[in-house]
Amino acid sequence: MGARGSDPSNDGAGRDAPLGRRERSRRRTLAELKAAALDEVREVGAPALALRSVARRAGMSPAGLYRYVESRDGLLTLLIADSYDDLADHLDAAIGRPPAGGGDAPPTVPDIADHDAGPATRMTAVALAYRAWAVGHPHEFGLIFGDPVPGYVAPAQGPTTTAMGRVGLALATPVIEAYEAGRLTIPPAMAATDLDEAVRPMEALAPDLPSELYLLLLTMWGRLHGQVSLEVFGHHAWLFPDGCEPLYRADVAALAADLGLEAAVDRPGARTGASTAT
Amino acid sequence: MGARGSDPSNDGAGRDAPLGRRERSRRRTLAELKAAALDEVREVGAPALALRSVARRAGMSPAGLYRYVESRDGLLTLLIADSYDDLADHLDAAIGRPPAGGGDAPPTVPDIADHDAGPATRMTAVALAYRAWAVGHPHEFGLIFGDPVPGYVAPAQGPTTTAMGRVGLALATPVIEAYEAGRLTIPPAMAATDLDEAVRPMEALAPDLPSELYLLLLTMWGRLHGQVSLEVFGHHAWLFPDGCEPLYRADVAALAADLGLEAAVDRPGARTGASTAT
DNA sequence: AACCATACGCGAACATCGTTCGCACTTCTA
DNA sequence: TAGAAGTGCGAACGATGTTCGCGTATGGTT
């Protein structure tokens, strides 16, 4: 049933195994296919992605696609995984971490990679990077964070799950650093003791933190995500036809204040870089 | 081009105009069609909604649908408008306002309609109603707040726009009341003066408020929405397979604290559960 | 060097989908 | 009562996702 081949035991990002010519060719075509599909998604959106159309774009017959892809949903799943990774790379760059995969090119110039910058500045940098990626890749953002495919559940330990972990960790890193430096104020409302268990899986990403901090990180993500999501999906267009960056910056500043991070973001000259995003 | 008929001059919610038999029949069928479509959406999700399937469900031929509906997207647009209104009704009920349309039945038992309750309590009530509706109607939530249809833009002054306004106003009401009672602390980060212009359209919903307050309301909505959105779209399922209500309650409590609303939510008997729930 | 299992790609086909068209039938209006 | 307008249906068109079976080229093996 379709998508056969490709020795699964030798799949992870390039051991030095010989990787015969066939396998290389296969991966190249798959990459072309994904690129064509991504172009298509960027133009017409995910729900309108037509398998036949990406086949045309790739100069292949519709039936031929099924040698590389399980189905239309399978292709979308691949795109979702790639999008996750792309977002994670951008966020990592914003906090000065090198991209994970054997990346082709640095996704963006590291915004404020300087670990000596204040926690508020670093937190602002990731937050702005989150928004910048979303605004710059609205369809991919929708792929990841929009309506889930009805039946689909991300396989645990699958590539999307790990990439999602990278995203969460990148967002969390500045706050965790602030906590470890003793410069973070955890709001008292986060001391809900009955959530200790639920939050346990997060230890796999960042071990040995108090559970209130895990909660705080979750709510922080939600706060940023909500604003970005409303903007990207067009629910703020009637107020901010030219983009919500000012609103977002104000919210991030308020978040920094709520977290007790010093408010050094606005000092003259300390631009956080994304100020001219399209 | 389909969907003709229905004298547009007599469309608003029931003047006492005679409303001939034909028009009544027409509205009834349209309602049945929308109900069938909504059932379908609830089962298979919006992207998989098949026009022929709702026709089957309604006992009508596929072609017949086009007497009532412009196209598949047109039908979805109708569902979106209805969903907006349903959400708005639920929120209105949570703050003790009667539903707008000649509603058939009260959507929920008003949670805390008592205007004498503290602002934090009332704010918590709407916030919880927002989440409750979303979790209870995930597909409709996705319809409203998920991937927008690529080409679609809500017509200004259209029904969806006004319903959206109702949603925003319901969410804002407790905070506005708190402001007018002098019991609200506006975070200083909201004093970004260059947003006065952008925020002007909001005066149509709630006039004569300082622009920092409009900004605060927007960020509050985003904060709540992000959490709900992440939950409904399944991005928290790995942590909270049984629902994120505890996390959400903690976040709302933190929000109330950030807004300086009194923390009377926890007084014995009121029990929002964020401290010692279950 | 010869060989053959395997991967690859394609054309044709099927069921289903959204949508249009023309025709019958019913209901309202003049 | 005659004509106009609304309502519904069957058939059809183009496009989609997917499967099947056929050739062909390729890579590793003897």
Coordinates of C-alpha atoms (C1' of nucleotides) in Angstrom, one line a residue:
Chain A
M1 CA 0.0 0.0 0.0
G2 CA 2.0 2.9 -1.3
A3 CA 5.1 4.7 0.0
R4 CA 7.1 1.5 0.2
G5 CA 10.9 1.4 0.2
S6 CA 13.4 3.4 2.2
D7 CA 15.0 1.1 4.7
P8 CA 13.5 2.4 8.0
S9 CA 16.4 1.3 10.1
N10 CA 18.6 3.9 8.4
D11 CA 16.4 6.9 8.4
G12 CA 17.6 9.3 11.2
A13 CA 19.6 12.3 10.1
G14 CA 22.5 10.8 8.2
R15 CA 24.7 8.3 9.9
D16 CA 27.7 7.7 7.8
A17 CA 26.1 4.6 6.3
P18 CA 26.9 4.4 2.5
L19 CA 23.4 5.6 1.6
G20 CA 23.3 4.0 -1.9
R21 CA 22.5 6.0 -5.0
R22 CA 18.9 4.8 -5.1
E23 CA 18.2 6.1 -1.6
R24 CA 19.8 9.4 -2.4
S25 CA 17.7 9.8 -5.5
R26 CA 14.6 8.8 -3.6
R27 CA 15.2 11.5 -0.9
R28 CA 15.9 14.1 -3.5
T29 CA 12.6 13.4 -5.3
L30 CA 10.8 13.4 -2.0
A31 CA 12.3 16.7 -1.2
E32 CA 11.2 18.1 -4.6
L33 CA 7.7 16.8 -4.0
K34 CA 7.5 18.4 -0.6
A35 CA 8.8 21.6 -2.0
A36 CA 6.2 21.6 -4.8
A37 CA 3.5 20.8 -2.2
L38 CA 4.7 23.6 0.0
D39 CA 4.6 26.1 -2.8
E40 CA 1.1 24.9 -3.5
V41 CA 0.0 25.3 0.1
R42 CA 1.5 28.8 0.2
E43 CA -0.5 29.8 -2.8
V44 CA -3.9 28.2 -2.2
G45 CA -3.8 27.1 1.4
A46 CA -3.8 23.7 2.9
P47 CA -7.5 22.7 2.4
A48 CA -7.3 23.4 -1.3
L49 CA -4.1 21.5 -1.8
A50 CA -4.6 19.2 -4.8
L51 CA -2.5 16.1 -5.2
R52 CA -2.8 16.2 -8.9
S53 CA -1.6 19.8 -8.9
V54 CA 1.6 19.1 -7.0
A55 CA 2.1 16.2 -9.4
R56 CA 1.9 18.5 -12.3
R57 CA 4.2 21.0 -10.6
A58 CA 6.7 18.2 -10.0
G59 CA 6.4 16.9 -13.6
M60 CA 5.1 13.6 -12.4
S61 CA 1.9 11.6 -12.9
P62 CA -0.6 11.7 -10.1
A63 CA -0.2 8.0 -9.6
G64 CA 3.5 8.3 -9.3
L65 CA 3.2 10.4 -6.2
Y66 CA 2.0 7.3 -4.3
R67 CA 5.5 5.8 -4.4
Y68 CA 6.6 8.6 -2.1
V69 CA 3.5 9.5 -0.2
E70 CA 0.9 7.5 1.6
S71 CA -2.0 9.8 0.7
R72 CA -3.0 13.4 0.6
D73 CA -3.1 13.5 4.4
G74 CA 0.2 11.8 4.5
L75 CA 1.7 14.6 2.4
L76 CA 0.2 17.2 4.6
T77 CA 1.7 15.4 7.6
L78 CA 5.1 15.7 6.1
L79 CA 4.6 19.4 5.5
I80 CA 3.4 19.8 9.1
A81 CA 6.6 18.2 10.4
D82 CA 8.8 20.3 8.2
S83 CA 6.9 23.5 9.3
Y84 CA 7.4 22.6 12.9
D85 CA 11.1 22.2 12.3
D86 CA 11.3 25.5 10.4
L87 CA 9.6 27.3 13.2
A88 CA 11.8 25.7 15.8
D89 CA 14.9 26.7 13.8
H90 CA 13.7 30.3 13.7
L91 CA 13.1 30.4 17.4
D92 CA 16.4 28.7 18.2
A93 CA 18.2 31.3 16.0
A94 CA 16.5 34.0 18.0
I95 CA 18.0 32.7 21.2
G96 CA 21.3 32.0 19.6
R97 CA 21.1 28.2 19.3
P98 CA 22.3 26.6 16.0
P99 CA 19.6 24.9 14.0
A100 CA 19.1 21.2 14.7
G101 CA 19.1 19.3 11.5
G102 CA 22.1 19.6 9.2
G103 CA 20.5 22.8 8.1
D104 CA 21.0 24.2 4.7
A105 CA 21.2 27.8 5.6
P106 CA 20.7 29.8 8.8
P107 CA 17.0 30.7 8.8
T108 CA 17.5 34.2 10.2
V109 CA 20.3 36.3 11.5
P110 CA 20.3 35.6 15.2
D111 CA 18.4 38.3 16.7
I112 CA 19.8 38.7 20.1
A113 CA 21.9 35.7 20.6
D114 CA 23.9 37.4 23.3
H115 CA 23.5 35.5 26.4
D116 CA 24.5 38.5 28.4
A117 CA 21.4 40.4 27.3
G118 CA 18.8 40.9 29.9
P119 CA 16.1 38.2 30.4
A120 CA 13.4 40.6 29.3
T121 CA 15.3 41.4 26.1
R122 CA 15.9 37.7 25.3
M123 CA 12.3 36.8 26.1
T124 CA 11.1 39.6 23.8
A125 CA 13.4 38.3 21.1
V126 CA 11.9 34.8 21.0
A127 CA 8.4 36.2 21.4
L128 CA 8.9 38.5 18.4
A129 CA 10.5 35.6 16.4
Y130 CA 7.4 33.5 17.1
R131 CA 5.1 36.2 15.7
A132 CA 7.5 37.0 12.8
W133 CA 7.5 33.5 11.7
A134 CA 3.8 33.2 11.9
V135 CA 3.1 36.4 10.1
G136 CA 5.7 35.5 7.4
H137 CA 4.4 31.9 7.0
P138 CA 0.6 32.2 7.6
H139 CA -0.3 29.0 5.8
E140 CA 2.3 27.0 7.5
F141 CA 1.2 28.4 10.8
G142 CA -2.3 27.4 9.9
L143 CA -1.0 23.9 9.1
I144 CA 0.4 23.6 12.6
F145 CA -2.0 25.5 14.7
G146 CA -5.2 25.6 12.8
D147 CA -8.0 23.1 12.5
P148 CA -6.4 19.7 13.0
V149 CA -7.2 17.0 10.5
P150 CA -10.2 15.3 12.0
G151 CA -8.8 11.9 12.6
Y152 CA -5.1 12.7 12.9
V153 CA -3.2 12.4 16.2
A154 CA 0.5 13.1 16.2
P155 CA 2.4 9.9 17.0
A156 CA 4.1 10.1 20.3
Q157 CA 7.8 10.4 19.9
G158 CA 7.2 11.2 16.2
P159 CA 9.1 14.0 14.5
T160 CA 6.3 16.5 15.0
T161 CA 6.2 15.9 18.7
T162 CA 9.9 16.4 19.1
A163 CA 9.8 19.5 16.9
M164 CA 7.0 20.8 19.0
G165 CA 9.2 20.2 22.0
R166 CA 11.9 22.3 20.4
V167 CA 9.5 25.1 19.9
G168 CA 8.3 25.0 23.5
L169 CA 11.9 24.8 24.8
A170 CA 13.0 27.8 22.7
L171 CA 10.1 29.9 24.0
A172 CA 10.9 28.8 27.5
T173 CA 14.6 29.2 27.6
P174 CA 14.8 32.9 28.4
V175 CA 12.4 32.5 31.2
I176 CA 14.1 29.5 32.6
E177 CA 17.4 31.4 32.5
A178 CA 15.8 34.2 34.4
Y179 CA 14.5 31.8 36.9
E180 CA 17.9 30.2 37.4
A181 CA 19.4 33.7 37.8
G182 CA 16.8 34.4 40.4
R183 CA 15.3 37.2 38.4
L184 CA 11.9 35.8 37.8
T185 CA 8.7 36.4 39.8
I186 CA 6.3 33.5 39.5
P187 CA 2.7 34.7 40.0
P188 CA 1.2 33.2 43.1
A189 CA -1.8 32.0 41.1
M190 CA 0.4 29.3 39.5
A191 CA 0.8 27.5 42.8
A192 CA -2.0 25.0 42.0
T193 CA -0.6 21.8 43.5
D194 CA -2.9 19.4 41.8
L195 CA -1.2 19.9 38.5
D196 CA 2.1 18.5 39.5
E197 CA 1.3 15.2 37.8
A198 CA 0.0 16.6 34.6
V199 CA 3.1 18.7 34.2
R200 CA 5.5 15.8 34.7
P201 CA 6.1 15.1 31.0
M202 CA 7.6 18.5 30.6
E203 CA 10.6 17.4 32.6
A204 CA 11.8 15.6 29.6
L205 CA 12.3 19.0 28.0
A206 CA 13.7 21.0 30.9
P207 CA 14.3 19.0 34.0
D208 CA 14.3 19.9 37.6
L209 CA 12.0 23.0 37.6
P210 CA 9.2 23.6 40.1
S211 CA 5.8 22.8 38.7
E212 CA 4.6 26.4 39.1
L213 CA 7.2 27.3 36.6
Y214 CA 6.1 24.7 34.1
L215 CA 2.6 26.1 34.5
L216 CA 3.8 29.6 34.0
L217 CA 5.6 28.5 30.8
L218 CA 2.4 27.0 29.5
T219 CA 0.3 30.1 30.2
M220 CA 3.0 32.3 28.7
W221 CA 2.9 30.3 25.5
G222 CA -0.8 30.5 25.4
R223 CA -0.7 34.2 25.9
L224 CA 1.7 34.8 23.0
H225 CA 0.0 32.2 20.9
G226 CA -3.4 33.7 21.3
Q227 CA -2.3 37.1 20.1
V228 CA -0.4 35.7 17.1
S229 CA -3.2 33.3 16.2
L230 CA -5.9 36.1 16.2
E231 CA -3.7 38.2 14.0
V232 CA -2.6 35.5 11.5
F233 CA -6.2 34.3 11.2
G234 CA -7.4 37.7 10.4
H235 CA -9.4 38.6 13.5
H236 CA -7.6 41.8 14.1
A237 CA -7.5 43.0 10.6
W238 CA -10.4 45.4 11.2
L239 CA -8.3 47.2 13.8
F240 CA -4.8 46.7 12.5
P241 CA -4.8 46.3 8.8
D242 CA -1.0 46.8 8.7
G243 CA -0.2 44.2 11.3
C244 CA -0.4 43.9 15.0
E245 CA 3.2 44.3 16.0
P246 CA 2.7 47.3 18.2
L247 CA -0.1 45.6 20.1
Y248 CA 2.0 42.5 20.3
R249 CA 5.0 44.4 21.6
A250 CA 2.8 46.1 24.3
D251 CA 1.5 42.7 25.3
V252 CA 5.0 41.2 25.5
A253 CA 6.2 44.2 27.6
A254 CA 3.3 43.7 29.9
L255 CA 4.2 40.0 30.1
A256 CA 7.8 40.8 31.0
A257 CA 6.5 43.1 33.7
D258 CA 4.1 40.5 35.0
L259 CA 7.0 38.1 35.2
G260 CA 9.1 40.7 37.1
L261 CA 11.8 40.8 34.4
E262 CA 13.4 44.1 34.2
A263 CA 11.8 46.5 31.7
A264 CA 15.0 47.2 29.8
V265 CA 13.5 46.5 26.4
D266 CA 12.6 50.1 25.6
R267 CA 15.9 51.7 26.3
P268 CA 17.0 53.7 23.3
G269 CA 19.1 51.8 20.8
A270 CA 18.3 48.4 22.1
R271 CA 16.1 47.5 19.2
T272 CA 15.1 43.8 19.3
G273 CA 15.4 43.6 15.5
A274 CA 12.0 42.5 14.2
S275 CA 10.8 46.0 14.2
T276 CA 10.5 46.2 10.5
A277 CA 8.9 42.8 9.8
T278 CA 6.5 42.8 6.9
Chain B
M1 CA -26.5 32.1 -9.9
G2 CA -28.5 30.3 -7.3
A3 CA -29.8 31.4 -3.9
R4 CA -32.3 33.8 -5.3
G5 CA -35.5 35.0 -3.7
S6 CA -36.1 36.1 -0.2
D7 CA -37.0 39.8 -0.3
P8 CA -34.0 41.4 1.2
S9 CA -35.9 44.4 2.5
N10 CA -37.7 42.2 5.0
D11 CA -35.0 40.2 6.4
G12 CA -34.1 41.5 9.9
A13 CA -35.4 39.5 12.8
G14 CA -39.1 39.5 12.2
R15 CA -40.9 42.8 11.9
D16 CA -44.6 42.1 12.0
A17 CA -44.8 42.1 8.2
P18 CA -47.2 39.3 7.0
L19 CA -44.3 37.0 6.0
G20 CA -46.3 35.0 3.4
R21 CA -46.5 31.2 3.4
R22 CA -43.8 30.9 0.8
E23 CA -41.3 32.9 2.8
R24 CA -42.0 30.9 5.9
S25 CA -41.5 27.7 4.1
R26 CA -38.3 29.0 2.6
R27 CA -36.9 29.9 6.0
R28 CA -37.8 26.6 7.5
T29 CA -36.1 24.7 4.8
L30 CA -33.0 26.8 5.1
A31 CA -32.9 26.2 8.8
E32 CA -33.2 22.5 8.2
L33 CA -30.4 22.7 5.7
K34 CA -28.2 24.5 8.1
A35 CA -29.0 22.1 10.8
A36 CA -28.1 19.2 8.6
A37 CA -24.9 20.9 7.6
L38 CA -24.0 21.6 11.2
D39 CA -24.5 18.0 12.1
E40 CA -22.3 17.0 9.3
V41 CA -19.6 19.5 10.4
R42 CA -19.8 18.2 14.0
E43 CA -19.2 14.7 12.7
V44 CA -16.6 15.0 10.0
G45 CA -15.3 18.5 10.4
A46 CA -15.5 21.5 8.2
P47 CA -13.0 20.6 5.6
A48 CA -14.7 17.3 4.9
L49 CA -18.2 18.8 4.7
A50 CA -19.7 17.3 1.5
L51 CA -22.6 19.2 0.0
R52 CA -24.1 16.0 -1.4
S53 CA -24.0 14.5 2.0
V54 CA -26.0 17.3 3.6
A55 CA -28.4 17.1 0.7
R56 CA -28.9 13.4 1.4
R57 CA -29.4 14.1 5.1
A58 CA -32.0 16.8 4.3
G59 CA -33.7 14.5 1.8
M60 CA -33.0 16.8 -1.1
S61 CA -31.2 16.5 -4.3
P62 CA -27.7 18.1 -4.5
A63 CA -28.9 20.5 -7.1
G64 CA -31.8 21.6 -5.0
L65 CA -29.5 23.0 -2.4
Y66 CA -28.4 25.7 -4.7
R67 CA -31.8 27.3 -4.4
Y68 CA -30.9 28.1 -0.8
V69 CA -27.2 28.4 -0.8
E70 CA -24.8 30.1 -3.1
S71 CA -22.1 27.5 -2.9
R72 CA -20.3 25.2 -0.5
D73 CA -18.4 28.1 0.9
G74 CA -21.6 30.1 1.1
L75 CA -23.1 27.4 3.3
L76 CA -20.0 27.4 5.5
T77 CA -20.3 31.1 5.8
L78 CA -23.8 30.7 7.1
L79 CA -22.6 28.2 9.7
I80 CA -19.9 30.5 10.7
A81 CA -22.3 33.3 11.3
D82 CA -24.6 31.0 13.3
S83 CA -21.7 29.8 15.4
Y84 CA -20.6 33.3 16.1
D85 CA -24.1 34.1 17.4
D86 CA -24.2 30.9 19.4
L87 CA -20.9 31.8 21.1
A88 CA -22.1 35.3 21.7
D89 CA -25.3 34.0 23.3
H90 CA -23.4 31.8 25.7
L91 CA -21.1 34.6 26.8
D92 CA -24.0 37.0 27.2
A93 CA -25.7 34.4 29.4
A94 CA -22.6 34.2 31.5
I95 CA -22.8 37.8 32.3
G96 CA -26.5 37.8 32.7
R97 CA -27.5 39.5 29.4
P98 CA -30.5 37.9 27.5
P99 CA -29.6 36.4 24.1
A100 CA -29.9 38.8 21.2
G101 CA -32.0 37.1 18.5
G102 CA -35.5 35.9 19.2
G103 CA -33.7 33.0 20.8
D104 CA -35.4 29.6 20.9
A105 CA -34.0 28.5 24.3
P106 CA -31.6 30.0 26.8
P107 CA -28.3 28.6 25.8
T108 CA -27.0 27.9 29.3
V109 CA -28.0 28.6 32.8
P110 CA -26.5 31.9 33.6
D111 CA -23.4 31.2 35.5
I112 CA -22.9 34.2 37.6
A113 CA -25.3 36.8 36.3
D114 CA -25.4 38.7 39.6
H115 CA -24.1 42.1 38.9
D116 CA -23.2 42.5 42.5
A117 CA -20.6 39.8 42.3
G118 CA -17.0 41.0 42.3
P119 CA -15.4 41.9 39.1
A120 CA -12.9 39.0 39.3
T121 CA -15.8 36.6 39.7
R122 CA -17.7 38.0 36.8
M123 CA -14.6 38.1 34.7
T124 CA -13.8 34.5 35.6
A125 CA -17.4 33.6 34.6
V126 CA -17.1 34.9 31.0
A127 CA -13.7 33.5 30.6
L128 CA -14.8 30.1 31.7
A129 CA -17.9 30.4 29.4
Y130 CA -15.5 31.1 26.5
R131 CA -13.6 28.0 27.1
A132 CA -16.6 25.9 27.9
W133 CA -18.3 26.8 24.6
A134 CA -15.1 26.1 22.7
V135 CA -14.5 22.7 24.3
G136 CA -18.1 21.8 23.8
H137 CA -18.2 22.9 20.2
P138 CA -14.7 22.2 18.9
H139 CA -15.6 22.1 15.2
E140 CA -17.6 25.3 15.4
F141 CA -14.7 26.9 17.2
G142 CA -12.5 25.8 14.4
L143 CA -14.9 27.2 11.9
I144 CA -14.7 30.6 13.6
F145 CA -11.1 30.7 14.7
G146 CA -9.2 28.2 12.7
D147 CA -7.8 28.5 9.2
P148 CA -9.8 31.1 7.4
V149 CA -11.1 30.1 4.0
P150 CA -8.3 31.4 1.7
G151 CA -10.2 34.0 -0.2
Y152 CA -12.9 34.9 2.3
V153 CA -13.1 38.2 4.1
A154 CA -16.0 38.9 6.4
P155 CA -18.0 41.7 4.9
A156 CA -17.9 44.8 7.1
Q157 CA -21.1 45.4 8.9
G158 CA -22.1 41.9 8.0
P159 CA -23.7 39.5 10.5
T160 CA -20.4 37.8 11.4
T161 CA -18.8 41.1 12.2
T162 CA -21.6 42.2 14.5
A163 CA -21.7 38.9 16.2
M164 CA -17.9 39.1 16.7
G165 CA -18.5 42.5 18.3
R166 CA -21.0 40.9 20.7
V167 CA -18.4 38.3 21.6
G168 CA -15.8 41.0 22.3
L169 CA -18.2 43.1 24.3
A170 CA -19.3 40.2 26.5
L171 CA -15.7 39.4 27.3
A172 CA -14.9 43.0 28.0
T173 CA -18.0 43.9 30.1
P174 CA -16.7 42.7 33.5
V175 CA -13.4 44.5 33.0
I176 CA -15.1 47.6 31.8
E177 CA -17.4 47.5 34.9
A178 CA -14.3 47.1 37.1
Y179 CA -12.7 50.1 35.4
E180 CA -15.8 52.3 35.9
A181 CA -15.9 51.2 39.5
G182 CA -12.3 52.2 39.9
R183 CA -11.2 48.7 40.7
L184 CA -9.0 48.1 37.7
T185 CA -5.3 48.5 37.4
I186 CA -4.1 49.0 33.9
P187 CA -0.6 47.7 33.4
P188 CA 1.7 50.6 32.5
A189 CA 3.0 48.8 29.4
M190 CA -0.4 49.5 27.7
A191 CA 0.4 53.2 27.5
A192 CA 1.7 53.0 24.0
T193 CA 0.3 56.2 22.6
D194 CA 0.8 55.4 18.9
L195 CA -2.1 53.0 19.0
D196 CA -4.8 55.5 19.7
E197 CA -5.8 55.6 16.1
A198 CA -5.9 51.9 15.5
V199 CA -8.1 51.4 18.5
R200 CA -10.7 54.0 17.5
P201 CA -13.1 51.5 15.8
M202 CA -13.6 49.9 19.2
E203 CA -15.5 52.9 20.4
A204 CA -18.5 51.7 18.4
L205 CA -18.7 48.8 20.9
A206 CA -17.9 50.5 24.1
P207 CA -17.6 54.3 23.9
D208 CA -15.5 56.7 25.9
L209 CA -12.8 54.5 27.4
P210 CA -9.1 55.4 27.4
S211 CA -7.2 53.8 24.7
E212 CA -5.0 51.9 27.1
L213 CA -8.1 50.1 28.2
Y214 CA -9.0 49.1 24.7
L215 CA -5.5 47.7 24.3
L216 CA -5.8 45.9 27.6
L217 CA -9.0 44.3 26.4
L218 CA -7.4 43.1 23.2
T219 CA -4.5 41.5 25.0
M220 CA -6.8 39.9 27.5
W221 CA -8.8 38.4 24.7
G222 CA -5.7 37.1 23.1
R223 CA -4.5 35.6 26.4
L224 CA -7.7 33.7 27.0
H225 CA -8.0 32.8 23.3
G226 CA -4.5 31.4 23.1
Q227 CA -5.0 29.0 25.9
V228 CA -8.4 27.8 24.6
S229 CA -7.1 27.6 21.1
L230 CA -4.2 25.4 22.0
E231 CA -6.4 23.1 24.0
V232 CA -9.2 22.8 21.4
F233 CA -6.8 22.1 18.6
G234 CA -5.1 19.4 20.6
H235 CA -1.8 20.9 21.4
H236 CA -2.1 20.2 25.1
A237 CA -3.5 16.8 24.9
W238 CA -0.1 15.2 25.7
L239 CA -0.1 17.0 29.1
F240 CA -3.8 17.2 29.9
P241 CA -5.7 14.3 28.2
D242 CA -8.7 15.1 30.3
G243 CA -8.9 18.8 29.5
C244 CA -7.1 21.9 30.5
E245 CA -9.6 23.5 32.8
P246 CA -7.2 23.6 35.9
L247 CA -4.5 25.2 33.8
Y248 CA -7.0 27.6 32.4
R249 CA -8.4 28.5 35.8
A250 CA -4.9 29.2 37.1
D251 CA -4.3 31.4 34.1
V252 CA -7.5 33.3 34.6
A253 CA -6.7 33.8 38.3
A254 CA -3.3 35.2 37.3
L255 CA -5.0 37.5 34.8
A256 CA -7.3 38.8 37.5
A257 CA -4.3 39.4 39.7
D258 CA -2.4 41.2 36.9
L259 CA -5.5 43.4 36.4
G260 CA -5.6 44.2 40.1
L261 CA -9.1 42.8 40.5
E262 CA -9.6 41.8 44.0
A263 CA -8.8 38.1 44.6
A264 CA -12.2 37.5 46.1
V265 CA -12.7 34.5 43.9
D266 CA -11.4 32.1 46.5
R267 CA -13.6 33.2 49.4
P268 CA -15.3 30.1 50.8
G269 CA -18.4 29.2 49.0
A270 CA -17.5 30.8 45.7
R271 CA -14.9 28.2 44.8
T272 CA -13.4 28.6 41.4
G273 CA -11.2 25.8 42.4
A274 CA -7.9 27.2 41.3
S275 CA -6.4 26.7 44.8
T276 CA -7.6 23.4 46.2
A277 CA -9.9 22.0 43.5
T278 CA -11.1 18.4 43.5
Chain C
dA1 C1' 29.3 -9.9 -17.4
dA2 C1' 24.9 -11.6 -17.0
dC3 C1' 20.8 -11.7 -14.2
dC4 C1' 16.8 -10.7 -11.7
dA5 C1' 14.4 -8.8 -7.8
dT6 C1' 13.0 -4.5 -6.8
dA7 C1' 11.9 0.2 -7.2
dC8 C1' 10.0 3.5 -10.2
dG9 C1' 6.7 5.8 -13.1
dC10 C1' 2.6 5.8 -15.9
dG11 C1' -2.1 5.3 -18.2
dA12 C1' -6.5 3.9 -17.4
dA13 C1' -10.2 3.4 -14.5
dC14 C1' -13.6 4.1 -10.4
dA15 C1' -16.1 6.5 -7.1
dT16 C1' -17.0 10.9 -5.4
dC17 C1' -17.2 15.7 -5.3
dG18 C1' -18.9 20.8 -6.5
dT19 C1' -21.5 23.0 -9.8
dT20 C1' -24.6 24.0 -14.0
dC21 C1' -28.4 23.4 -17.1
dG22 C1' -32.9 22.5 -18.6
dC23 C1' -37.2 20.8 -17.6
dA24 C1' -41.4 19.8 -14.7
dC25 C1' -44.3 21.2 -11.0
dT26 C1' -46.3 24.2 -7.4
dT27 C1' -47.5 28.6 -5.5
dC28 C1' -48.3 33.3 -5.5
dT29 C1' -49.9 37.6 -7.9
dA30 C1' -52.3 40.6 -11.2
Chain D
dT1 C1' -57.8 32.6 -14.6
dA2 C1' -53.4 33.4 -16.9
dG3 C1' -48.8 34.4 -16.3
dA4 C1' -44.8 35.0 -13.4
dA5 C1' -41.9 33.5 -10.0
dG6 C1' -40.2 30.1 -6.8
dT7 C1' -39.0 25.1 -6.0
dG8 C1' -37.1 20.7 -6.9
dC9 C1' -34.9 17.1 -9.7
dG10 C1' -32.2 14.3 -13.1
dA11 C1' -28.4 14.3 -16.0
dA12 C1' -24.2 15.9 -17.1
dC13 C1' -19.3 18.1 -16.9
dG14 C1' -14.9 18.7 -15.1
dA15 C1' -11.9 17.8 -11.3
dT16 C1' -10.4 15.3 -7.3
dG17 C1' -8.2 11.1 -4.4
dT18 C1' -7.0 6.6 -5.0
dT19 C1' -6.1 1.8 -6.9
dC20 C1' -4.6 -1.5 -10.3
dG21 C1' -1.7 -3.5 -13.6
dC22 C1' 1.6 -2.9 -16.8
dG23 C1' 6.1 -1.9 -18.6
dT24 C1' 11.1 -0.2 -17.7
dA25 C1' 15.3 1.0 -15.7
dT26 C1' 18.4 0.4 -12.0
dG27 C1' 21.4 -1.6 -8.4
dG28 C1' 23.2 -5.3 -6.0
dT29 C1' 24.5 -10.2 -6.5
dT30 C1' 26.5 -14.4 -8.5

